[in-house]
Coordinates of C-alpha atoms and ligand atoms in Angstrom, one line a residue:
M1 CA 0.0 0.0 0.0
E2 CA 1.2 3.5 -0.9
F3 CA 1.1 6.4 1.4
I4 CA 1.1 9.7 -0.6
V5 CA 0.9 13.5 0.1
K6 CA -0.7 16.1 -2.2
T7 CA -1.4 19.7 -2.0
G8 CA -4.3 21.4 -3.8
E9 CA -8.1 21.4 -3.2
L10 CA -9.9 18.2 -2.4
E11 CA -13.0 18.9 -4.4
K12 CA -10.9 19.1 -7.6
Q13 CA -9.5 15.6 -7.2
S14 CA -11.0 12.5 -8.6
S15 CA -10.7 9.5 -6.4
A16 CA -12.6 6.3 -5.3
C17 CA -13.3 8.1 -2.0
V18 CA -12.6 11.5 -0.5
A19 CA -12.9 11.9 3.3
V20 CA -13.7 15.2 4.9
T21 CA -14.3 16.3 8.5
V22 CA -17.6 17.4 10.0
G23 CA -18.3 18.4 13.6
E24 CA -21.5 18.8 15.7
N25 CA -24.2 21.4 15.1
G26 CA -23.6 21.7 11.3
D27 CA -19.9 22.3 11.7
M28 CA -17.9 21.5 8.5
G29 CA -14.2 21.6 7.6
R30 CA -13.1 23.6 4.5
S31 CA -13.3 20.6 2.1
A32 CA -16.7 19.5 3.5
K33 CA -18.0 23.1 2.9
A34 CA -16.7 23.1 -0.7
L35 CA -18.3 19.8 -1.5
D36 CA -21.5 21.0 0.3
S37 CA -21.7 24.0 -1.9
L38 CA -21.1 21.9 -5.1
G39 CA -23.7 19.5 -3.9
K40 CA -26.2 22.4 -3.2
G41 CA -26.3 22.0 0.5
I42 CA -26.6 18.2 0.7
I43 CA -24.0 17.7 3.5
S44 CA -25.6 20.5 5.6
R45 CA -29.0 18.8 5.2
L46 CA -27.5 15.5 6.3
L47 CA -26.0 17.1 9.4
K48 CA -29.3 18.9 10.2
A49 CA -31.3 15.7 9.7
G50 CA -28.9 13.9 12.1
D51 CA -27.8 11.1 9.7
I52 CA -24.4 12.0 11.1
K53 CA -24.2 14.0 14.3
G54 CA -20.5 14.9 13.9
K55 CA -19.3 13.1 17.0
S56 CA -15.7 11.6 16.9
G57 CA -15.7 8.1 15.5
Q58 CA -18.9 8.5 13.5
S59 CA -18.7 8.3 9.8
L60 CA -21.2 8.3 6.8
M61 CA -20.3 7.1 3.4
L62 CA -22.1 8.9 0.5
H63 CA -22.1 7.6 -3.0
S64 CA -22.2 9.8 -6.2
L65 CA -22.5 13.1 -4.4
A66 CA -23.8 15.7 -6.8
G67 CA -20.9 18.0 -8.0
S68 CA -18.2 15.8 -6.6
K69 CA -15.5 14.3 -8.9
A70 CA -14.9 11.4 -6.4
E71 CA -17.0 8.3 -6.5
R72 CA -17.8 8.5 -2.9
V73 CA -17.5 11.1 -0.1
L74 CA -16.9 10.0 3.5
L75 CA -18.0 12.3 6.2
L76 CA -15.9 11.9 9.3
G77 CA -17.1 13.1 12.7
T78 CA -14.4 14.9 14.8
N79 CA -16.7 16.7 17.4
S80 CA -15.4 20.0 16.1
T81 CA -13.4 20.7 13.0
S82 CA -11.6 23.6 14.6
K83 CA -11.1 22.5 18.3
A84 CA -8.4 20.0 19.3
L85 CA -9.3 16.3 19.6
S86 CA -7.7 14.1 22.1
Q87 CA -5.0 11.7 20.7
T88 CA -7.2 8.7 21.5
D89 CA -10.2 10.2 19.9
F90 CA -8.2 11.1 16.8
I91 CA -7.1 7.5 16.6
S92 CA -10.6 6.3 16.8
C93 CA -11.6 8.6 14.1
A94 CA -8.7 7.3 11.9
R95 CA -9.8 3.7 12.5
A96 CA -13.4 4.6 11.7
A97 CA -12.3 6.1 8.5
A98 CA -10.2 3.0 7.5
A99 CA -13.1 0.7 8.5
A100 CA -15.6 2.6 6.3
V101 CA -13.2 2.7 3.3
K102 CA -12.5 -1.1 3.8
Q103 CA -16.2 -1.8 4.0
A104 CA -16.8 0.1 0.8
G105 CA -13.9 -1.8 -0.9
C106 CA -12.3 1.4 -2.3
K107 CA -9.1 1.1 -4.1
D108 CA -7.7 4.5 -3.1
V109 CA -8.8 7.2 -0.7
L110 CA -7.9 10.9 -0.3
L111 CA -8.4 12.6 3.0
D112 CA -8.4 16.2 4.2
I113 CA -7.6 16.4 7.9
S114 CA -5.5 19.6 7.5
E115 CA -7.6 21.8 9.9
Q116 CA -8.1 19.2 12.6
T117 CA -5.9 19.8 15.5
V118 CA -4.9 17.2 18.1
S119 CA -3.8 17.9 21.7
D120 CA -0.1 17.7 22.2
A121 CA 0.4 16.4 18.7
D122 CA 2.0 17.9 15.6
E123 CA 1.2 17.4 11.9
Y124 CA 3.6 14.6 11.7
W125 CA 1.9 12.7 14.5
K126 CA -1.5 13.2 12.9
A127 CA -0.4 12.0 9.5
R128 CA 1.5 9.0 10.9
Q129 CA -1.4 7.8 12.9
L130 CA -3.7 8.2 10.0
Y131 CA -1.6 6.3 7.6
Q132 CA -0.9 3.6 10.2
A133 CA -4.7 3.2 10.9
F134 CA -5.2 2.5 7.2
G135 CA -2.1 0.2 7.0
E136 CA -3.4 -1.7 10.1
S137 CA -6.9 -2.3 8.7
N138 CA -5.4 -3.5 5.5
Y139 CA -4.3 -6.7 7.0
R140 CA -5.6 -10.2 6.5
F141 CA -4.2 -13.6 7.5
D142 CA -5.5 -16.2 5.1
Q143 CA -2.5 -18.0 4.0
L144 CA -3.7 -21.2 5.6
K145 CA -7.3 -21.0 4.2
S146 CA -7.9 -23.1 1.1
D147 CA -10.4 -20.5 -0.3
K148 CA -8.4 -17.5 -1.2
S149 CA -10.9 -16.1 -3.8
N150 CA -11.2 -12.8 -1.9
K151 CA -7.5 -12.7 -1.0
K152 CA -6.5 -9.2 -2.2
L153 CA -7.7 -6.3 -0.2
P154 CA -8.5 -3.6 -2.7
L155 CA -7.1 -0.5 -1.0
R156 CA -3.8 0.5 -2.8
K157 CA -3.3 4.2 -2.0
V158 CA -3.9 6.5 0.9
T159 CA -3.4 10.2 0.0
L160 CA -3.3 13.0 2.5
L161 CA -4.0 16.5 1.4
A162 CA -1.6 19.0 2.9
A163 CA -2.4 22.7 3.2
T164 CA 1.1 24.0 2.6
R165 CA 4.4 22.8 1.4
G166 CA 5.8 22.9 4.9
V167 CA 3.0 20.6 6.1
A168 CA 3.4 18.4 3.1
N169 CA 7.0 17.8 4.2
H170 CA 5.9 16.7 7.7
Y171 CA 3.3 14.4 6.0
K172 CA 6.0 12.9 3.7
R173 CA 8.2 11.9 6.6
A174 CA 5.1 10.5 8.4
A175 CA 4.2 8.6 5.2
E176 CA 7.7 7.0 4.9
H177 CA 7.8 6.1 8.7
A178 CA 4.3 4.8 8.7
S179 CA 5.1 2.6 5.7
G180 CA 8.1 1.0 7.4
I181 CA 6.2 0.6 10.7
T182 CA 3.2 -1.0 9.0
S183 CA 5.5 -3.5 7.3
G184 CA 7.0 -4.3 10.7
I185 CA 3.7 -4.7 12.3
H186 CA 2.4 -7.0 9.5
T187 CA 5.6 -9.1 9.9
A188 CA 5.0 -9.5 13.5
R189 CA 1.3 -10.3 13.0
D190 CA 2.0 -12.9 10.4
L191 CA 4.6 -14.7 12.6
G192 CA 2.3 -14.5 15.6
N193 CA -0.7 -15.9 13.8
L194 CA 1.1 -18.8 12.3
P195 CA 0.4 -22.1 14.3
G196 CA 3.1 -23.9 16.4
N197 CA 3.4 -26.7 14.0
I198 CA 4.6 -24.3 11.3
C199 CA 6.3 -21.6 13.3
T200 CA 9.0 -23.6 15.2
P201 CA 12.3 -22.3 16.5
S202 CA 14.0 -23.4 13.2
Y203 CA 11.3 -21.6 11.2
L204 CA 11.9 -18.3 13.0
A205 CA 15.6 -18.8 12.3
T206 CA 14.9 -19.3 8.6
Q207 CA 12.8 -16.2 8.6
A208 CA 15.5 -14.1 10.3
K209 CA 18.0 -15.4 7.7
S210 CA 15.8 -14.6 4.8
L211 CA 15.2 -11.0 6.1
A212 CA 19.1 -10.6 6.3
R213 CA 19.5 -11.8 2.7
K214 CA 17.1 -9.0 1.7
H215 CA 19.0 -6.2 3.4
K216 CA 22.7 -5.5 3.0
S217 CA 23.1 -3.9 6.4
L218 CA 21.6 -6.9 8.1
S219 CA 23.5 -10.2 8.9
C220 CA 22.2 -13.2 10.9
K221 CA 23.7 -15.7 13.2
V222 CA 21.9 -18.8 14.4
L223 CA 23.1 -21.0 17.2
D224 CA 21.7 -24.5 17.4
E225 CA 21.5 -26.7 20.5
K226 CA 25.0 -28.1 20.1
Q227 CA 26.5 -24.6 19.9
M228 CA 24.4 -23.4 22.9
K229 CA 25.5 -26.5 24.9
T230 CA 29.1 -25.5 24.3
L231 CA 28.4 -22.0 25.6
G232 CA 26.8 -23.4 28.7
M233 CA 23.3 -22.2 28.0
N234 CA 21.7 -24.9 30.1
S235 CA 18.8 -22.8 31.2
L236 CA 17.6 -22.1 27.7
L237 CA 18.2 -25.8 26.8
S238 CA 16.2 -26.9 29.9
V239 CA 13.1 -25.5 28.2
S240 CA 13.5 -27.4 24.9
A241 CA 14.5 -30.6 26.6
G242 CA 11.0 -32.0 26.5
S243 CA 10.4 -31.1 22.8
A244 CA 11.2 -32.7 19.5
Q245 CA 12.0 -29.2 18.2
G246 CA 15.5 -28.0 18.7
A247 CA 16.0 -24.6 20.4
R248 CA 17.6 -21.7 18.5
L249 CA 19.3 -18.6 19.5
I250 CA 19.0 -16.0 16.7
A251 CA 21.1 -12.8 16.4
M252 CA 20.3 -10.3 13.6
E253 CA 23.1 -7.7 13.5
Y254 CA 22.0 -4.5 11.8
K255 CA 24.9 -2.1 11.1
G256 CA 23.5 1.3 9.9
G257 CA 25.4 3.3 12.5
K258 CA 29.0 4.4 12.9
K259 CA 31.6 1.6 13.1
G260 CA 32.2 0.6 16.7
E261 CA 29.2 2.4 18.0
Q262 CA 27.6 0.4 20.8
P263 CA 24.4 -1.3 19.6
I264 CA 20.9 -1.4 21.1
V265 CA 19.9 -5.0 21.7
L266 CA 16.3 -6.0 21.3
L267 CA 15.7 -9.5 22.6
G268 CA 12.4 -11.4 22.1
K269 CA 10.9 -14.3 23.9
G270 CA 10.3 -17.0 21.1
I271 CA 8.4 -19.8 22.8
T272 CA 6.7 -21.2 19.7
F273 CA 4.4 -23.2 21.9
D274 CA 4.0 -23.1 25.7
S275 CA 2.2 -26.2 26.9
G276 CA 3.7 -25.4 30.4
G277 CA 5.8 -28.4 30.2
I278 CA 5.5 -30.9 33.1
S279 CA 3.7 -28.1 34.9
L280 CA 1.1 -28.6 32.2
K281 CA -1.3 -25.7 31.5
P282 CA -5.1 -26.4 31.6
G283 CA -6.6 -27.3 28.2
A284 CA -9.1 -24.4 27.7
G285 CA -7.6 -21.8 25.5
M286 CA -4.2 -23.5 25.3
D287 CA -4.2 -22.9 21.5
E288 CA -3.4 -19.2 22.4
M289 CA 0.0 -20.4 23.7
K290 CA 1.1 -20.4 20.0
F291 CA 1.3 -16.6 20.6
D292 CA 4.0 -17.1 23.2
M293 CA 6.6 -16.2 20.5
C294 CA 5.0 -12.7 20.0
G295 CA 8.1 -11.0 21.6
A296 CA 10.3 -12.6 19.0
A297 CA 7.8 -11.6 16.4
S298 CA 8.0 -8.0 17.6
V299 CA 11.8 -8.1 17.2
M300 CA 11.4 -9.4 13.6
G301 CA 9.0 -6.7 13.0
A302 CA 11.2 -4.0 14.4
M303 CA 14.2 -5.2 12.5
T304 CA 12.0 -5.1 9.3
T305 CA 11.0 -1.5 10.0
L306 CA 14.7 -0.7 10.8
C307 CA 15.8 -2.2 7.5
E308 CA 13.1 -0.5 5.5
L309 CA 13.8 2.9 7.0
G310 CA 17.5 2.3 6.8
L311 CA 18.0 4.1 10.2
P312 CA 21.6 5.2 11.0
L313 CA 21.9 3.0 14.2
N314 CA 23.5 -0.2 15.2
V315 CA 20.9 -2.6 16.5
V316 CA 21.1 -6.3 17.3
G317 CA 17.8 -8.2 17.1
M318 CA 18.0 -11.4 19.2
I319 CA 15.5 -14.2 19.6
A320 CA 15.6 -16.9 22.2
S321 CA 13.4 -19.6 20.8
A322 CA 12.3 -23.0 22.0
E323 CA 9.1 -25.1 22.4
N324 CA 8.0 -25.9 26.0
M325 CA 6.7 -29.5 26.0
P326 CA 6.3 -32.3 28.5
G327 CA 8.3 -35.0 26.5
P328 CA 10.2 -37.8 28.3
S329 CA 13.3 -35.8 28.8
A330 CA 11.5 -32.7 29.9
T331 CA 12.8 -30.7 32.9
K332 CA 10.9 -31.5 36.0
P333 CA 9.8 -29.3 38.9
G334 CA 12.6 -29.4 41.4
D335 CA 15.4 -29.8 38.8
I336 CA 18.3 -27.5 39.2
I337 CA 20.3 -26.2 36.2
T338 CA 23.3 -24.1 35.8
S339 CA 22.8 -21.0 33.6
M340 CA 25.4 -19.6 31.2
A341 CA 26.2 -16.9 33.8
G342 CA 27.1 -19.6 36.2
K343 CA 24.1 -18.9 38.5
T344 CA 22.1 -22.1 39.5
I345 CA 18.4 -22.1 39.0
E346 CA 15.8 -24.3 40.8
V347 CA 13.0 -24.9 38.3
L348 CA 10.0 -24.9 40.6
N349 CA 7.6 -24.5 37.8
T350 CA 8.3 -25.5 34.2
D351 CA 5.6 -23.1 33.0
A352 CA 7.8 -20.2 34.1
E353 CA 10.0 -20.9 31.0
G354 CA 10.2 -17.6 29.4
R355 CA 12.7 -16.2 32.0
L356 CA 14.7 -19.4 31.6
V357 CA 15.3 -18.9 27.9
L358 CA 15.8 -15.1 28.3
C359 CA 18.4 -15.3 31.1
D360 CA 20.9 -17.1 28.9
A361 CA 20.3 -14.9 26.0
L362 CA 20.8 -11.8 28.2
T363 CA 24.1 -13.2 29.2
Y364 CA 25.0 -13.8 25.6
A365 CA 24.0 -10.2 24.9
E366 CA 27.0 -9.1 27.1
R367 CA 29.3 -9.8 24.1
Y368 CA 27.8 -6.9 22.2
K369 CA 28.7 -4.4 25.0
P370 CA 25.3 -2.9 24.4
K371 CA 24.2 0.7 25.0
A372 CA 20.9 -0.7 26.1
V373 CA 19.0 -4.1 26.1
V374 CA 15.3 -4.2 25.7
D375 CA 13.6 -7.6 26.1
I376 CA 10.0 -8.1 24.9
A377 CA 8.2 -11.2 26.3
T378 CA 4.7 -12.6 26.8
L379 CA 5.9 -13.4 30.2
T380 CA 3.2 -13.5 32.8
G381 CA -0.4 -13.9 33.1
A382 CA -0.1 -11.7 36.2
C383 CA 0.6 -8.8 33.8
I384 CA -2.9 -9.2 32.4
V385 CA -4.3 -9.0 36.0
A386 CA -2.3 -5.9 36.6
L387 CA -2.8 -3.9 33.4
G388 CA -5.4 -5.7 31.3
H389 CA -5.1 -5.7 27.6
H390 CA -4.4 -2.0 27.0
I391 CA -0.9 -1.3 28.3
S392 CA 2.2 -3.5 28.4
G393 CA 4.2 -3.8 31.6
M394 CA 7.7 -2.7 32.1
I395 CA 10.5 -3.3 34.5
S396 CA 13.9 -1.6 34.2
N397 CA 17.2 -1.1 36.0
N398 CA 17.7 2.4 34.4
D399 CA 15.3 5.4 34.8
T400 CA 16.5 7.1 31.6
L401 CA 15.9 4.1 29.5
A402 CA 12.5 3.6 31.1
E403 CA 11.6 7.2 30.4
Q404 CA 12.6 6.8 26.8
L405 CA 10.5 3.8 26.4
T406 CA 7.5 5.3 28.2
G407 CA 7.8 8.3 25.9
A408 CA 8.0 6.3 22.8
G409 CA 5.0 4.4 23.9
E410 CA 2.9 7.5 24.4
K411 CA 4.0 8.9 21.0
S412 CA 3.2 5.8 19.1
A413 CA 0.0 5.0 21.0
D414 CA 1.6 1.7 22.0
Q415 CA 1.9 2.3 25.8
V416 CA 3.9 0.7 28.5
W417 CA 3.7 1.3 32.3
Q418 CA 6.7 0.8 34.6
L419 CA 6.3 -1.4 37.6
P420 CA 8.6 -1.1 40.6
M421 CA 11.4 -3.4 41.4
N422 CA 13.4 -3.6 44.7
D423 CA 15.1 -6.1 47.1
D424 CA 11.9 -7.0 48.9
Y425 CA 10.6 -8.5 45.6
Q426 CA 14.0 -10.0 44.9
K427 CA 13.7 -11.9 48.2
Q428 CA 10.6 -13.8 46.8
L429 CA 13.0 -15.7 44.4
K430 CA 15.0 -17.3 47.3
S431 CA 15.7 -21.0 46.7
N432 CA 16.7 -23.5 49.5
F433 CA 18.7 -25.5 47.0
A434 CA 20.0 -23.2 44.3
D435 CA 21.2 -19.6 43.8
I436 CA 17.7 -18.6 42.7
A437 CA 14.3 -20.1 42.1
N438 CA 12.4 -19.5 38.8
I439 CA 9.2 -18.4 40.4
G440 CA 8.5 -15.9 43.3
G441 CA 5.3 -17.1 44.8
P442 CA 1.7 -15.8 44.3
G443 CA 2.2 -12.1 44.7
A444 CA 3.5 -9.6 42.1
G445 CA 4.2 -12.2 39.5
T446 CA 5.1 -9.7 36.8
I447 CA 7.6 -8.0 39.1
T448 CA 9.3 -11.1 40.4
A449 CA 9.6 -12.4 36.8
G450 CA 11.3 -9.0 36.0
C451 CA 13.5 -9.5 39.2
F452 CA 14.7 -12.8 37.9
L453 CA 15.7 -11.3 34.5
A454 CA 17.4 -8.4 36.3
R455 CA 19.9 -10.8 37.9
F456 CA 21.1 -11.5 34.5
A457 CA 21.1 -7.9 33.3
E458 CA 23.4 -6.3 35.8
K459 CA 26.1 -5.4 33.3
F460 CA 24.0 -3.1 31.0
D461 CA 21.0 -0.7 31.0
W462 CA 18.1 -2.9 30.6
A463 CA 14.3 -2.8 30.3
H464 CA 11.9 -5.6 30.0
L465 CA 8.5 -5.3 28.4
D466 CA 5.8 -7.8 29.4
I467 CA 3.4 -8.0 26.5
A468 CA 1.2 -10.9 27.8
G469 CA -1.9 -8.6 27.7
T470 CA -1.2 -6.7 24.6
A471 CA 0.4 -9.1 22.0
W472 CA -2.8 -10.7 20.8
H473 CA -6.6 -10.5 20.9
S474 CA -8.7 -13.4 22.2
G475 CA -12.3 -14.2 21.2
A476 CA -14.0 -13.5 17.9
N477 CA -11.1 -11.3 16.7
K478 CA -8.5 -13.8 17.9
G479 CA -5.2 -12.8 16.3
A480 CA -1.7 -11.1 16.8
T481 CA -1.8 -7.3 17.3
G482 CA 1.7 -6.6 16.2
R483 CA 2.4 -4.8 19.4
P484 CA 4.8 -3.5 20.5
V485 CA 6.4 -2.9 17.1
A486 CA 5.1 0.7 17.0
L487 CA 6.7 1.4 20.3
L488 CA 10.0 -0.2 19.5
S489 CA 10.1 1.5 16.1
Q490 CA 9.5 4.8 17.8
Y491 CA 12.1 4.1 20.4
L492 CA 14.6 3.5 17.5
L493 CA 13.4 6.6 15.5
D494 CA 14.0 8.8 18.7
R495 CA 17.5 7.5 19.0
V496 CA 18.3 8.8 15.6
D497 CA 17.0 12.3 16.3
N498 CA 18.9 12.3 19.6
Q499 CA 22.4 11.6 18.3
Ligands
BES1 N1 3.5 -17.6 28.4 C1 3.1 -17.5 29.8 C2 2.5 -16.3 30.2 C3 1.2 -16.0 29.7 C4 0.0 -16.7 30.1 C5 1.0 -15.0 28.8 C6 -1.3 -16.3 29.7 C7 -0.3 -14.7 28.2 C8 -1.4 -15.3 28.7 C9 4.2 -17.9 30.7 O1 5.2 -18.7 30.2 C10 3.7 -18.5 31.9 O2 3.2 -19.6 31.9 N2 3.8 -17.9 33.0 C11 3.3 -18.3 34.2 C12 4.3 -18.0 35.3 C13 4.0 -18.7 36.6 C14 4.2 -20.2 36.5 C15 5.0 -18.1 37.7 C16 2.0 -17.7 34.5 O3 1.8 -16.5 34.2 O4 1.1 -18.3 35.0
MN2 MN1 4.7 -20.8 30.6
ZN3 ZN1 5.3 -18.7 28.2

């Protein structure tokens, strides 16, 4: 899908659909007014009759409007065309517009949002959110359905009308970024949606290698179980012990920055299916544990964005991947293993496996002398209890990094919320037999999981994102969300501006 910017007057453009803003009490934006006078007051009459009240999120699709060159005119309610909308309301409007255009099956759309202001947001933000809303709605996962007759979504082109050349430049930057981010989000959703029998650790490795083949600045290393054994990654290997699928440690090295510049490491949890292992999960909804590699998928997504935008940064995208199964050689509750860092771990619950693969990967990350390490994991059900499905959890050992990620989350509408971490919580991980236990008792499950990881992240600035509640939707809309690719991409974009 193409994201385009144009200057000029909307009513003069021909298109499958033009979208204009209307507010409450007959309020119309400039383009709506122009179309209204061409159509001899039809939009005014519709507003007056209450067919659309102009509230944010409402929309009304009109066909063959008199005097309009476009096939359709979409009226978009924004409360007021001259007063600022909140950021969340603006995103709802953008999504409503995308849904209406999708419903009508338009192949292109031209929108005028130029007069609409949004609280604490600039022209770039507005345009990027709008483009992304269309990019996001133009996603379909049907590669495993046999009937692909309606496979192609028709929307090809989203054009934004800019009032001035200056604004057009902001929109162009937004279009470029939105395009890269949309690709990243689609990559993450595709990988997340694939079932566990297809998306295995070796499948993720193949995907990472094929991404590296497509981009000159990216190279990819994959460690198999034998190589990991040599490095002493017994904690990671303890998770794959009960599975027929071999574990993989994937490292995608992106070199877009200065030579020798310390990289940012993104590390994703890639459990391609989490049965719980010997501490077997209950059956209901267990299929959703194919999504337990969404952290890894978000790293693949962010690396895709990074490559497409060609950002001048050094970044390593790491994925710690295994399948957690209760096979005959599976790790058992009570087993004690020695991690790559040398710390011994008592595995009291084999379902707390994410931290076991991540801890060895964190130790491996030390070799990059990273500027910062951000791990992304569907780590704890407790995070859903704490924050629901709206905001991801965060634990960090560095306030600056935590602030950068919080800020990036707000800007990209892909929020995170920092949870506390201190020695009181660390004490919950005490083991009678080993250096550390892999679970911390019933209270504060997200924090104690973070505490566990923190023990392996002492040598660098580190933040952990728990995306258990945000990585996928359950129910009728079951499917991967692509979160937090937008947040990670924003964090990387911000690092470019701040150099
Ligand atoms: N992958 C799960 C966490 C999870 C559960 C994410 C449900 C999303 C929805 C993780 O490996 C896990 O099983 N965690 C346990 C930890 C517990 C044993 C300390 C959990 O949350 O129950
Ligand atoms: Mn688990
Ligand atoms: Zn898991």
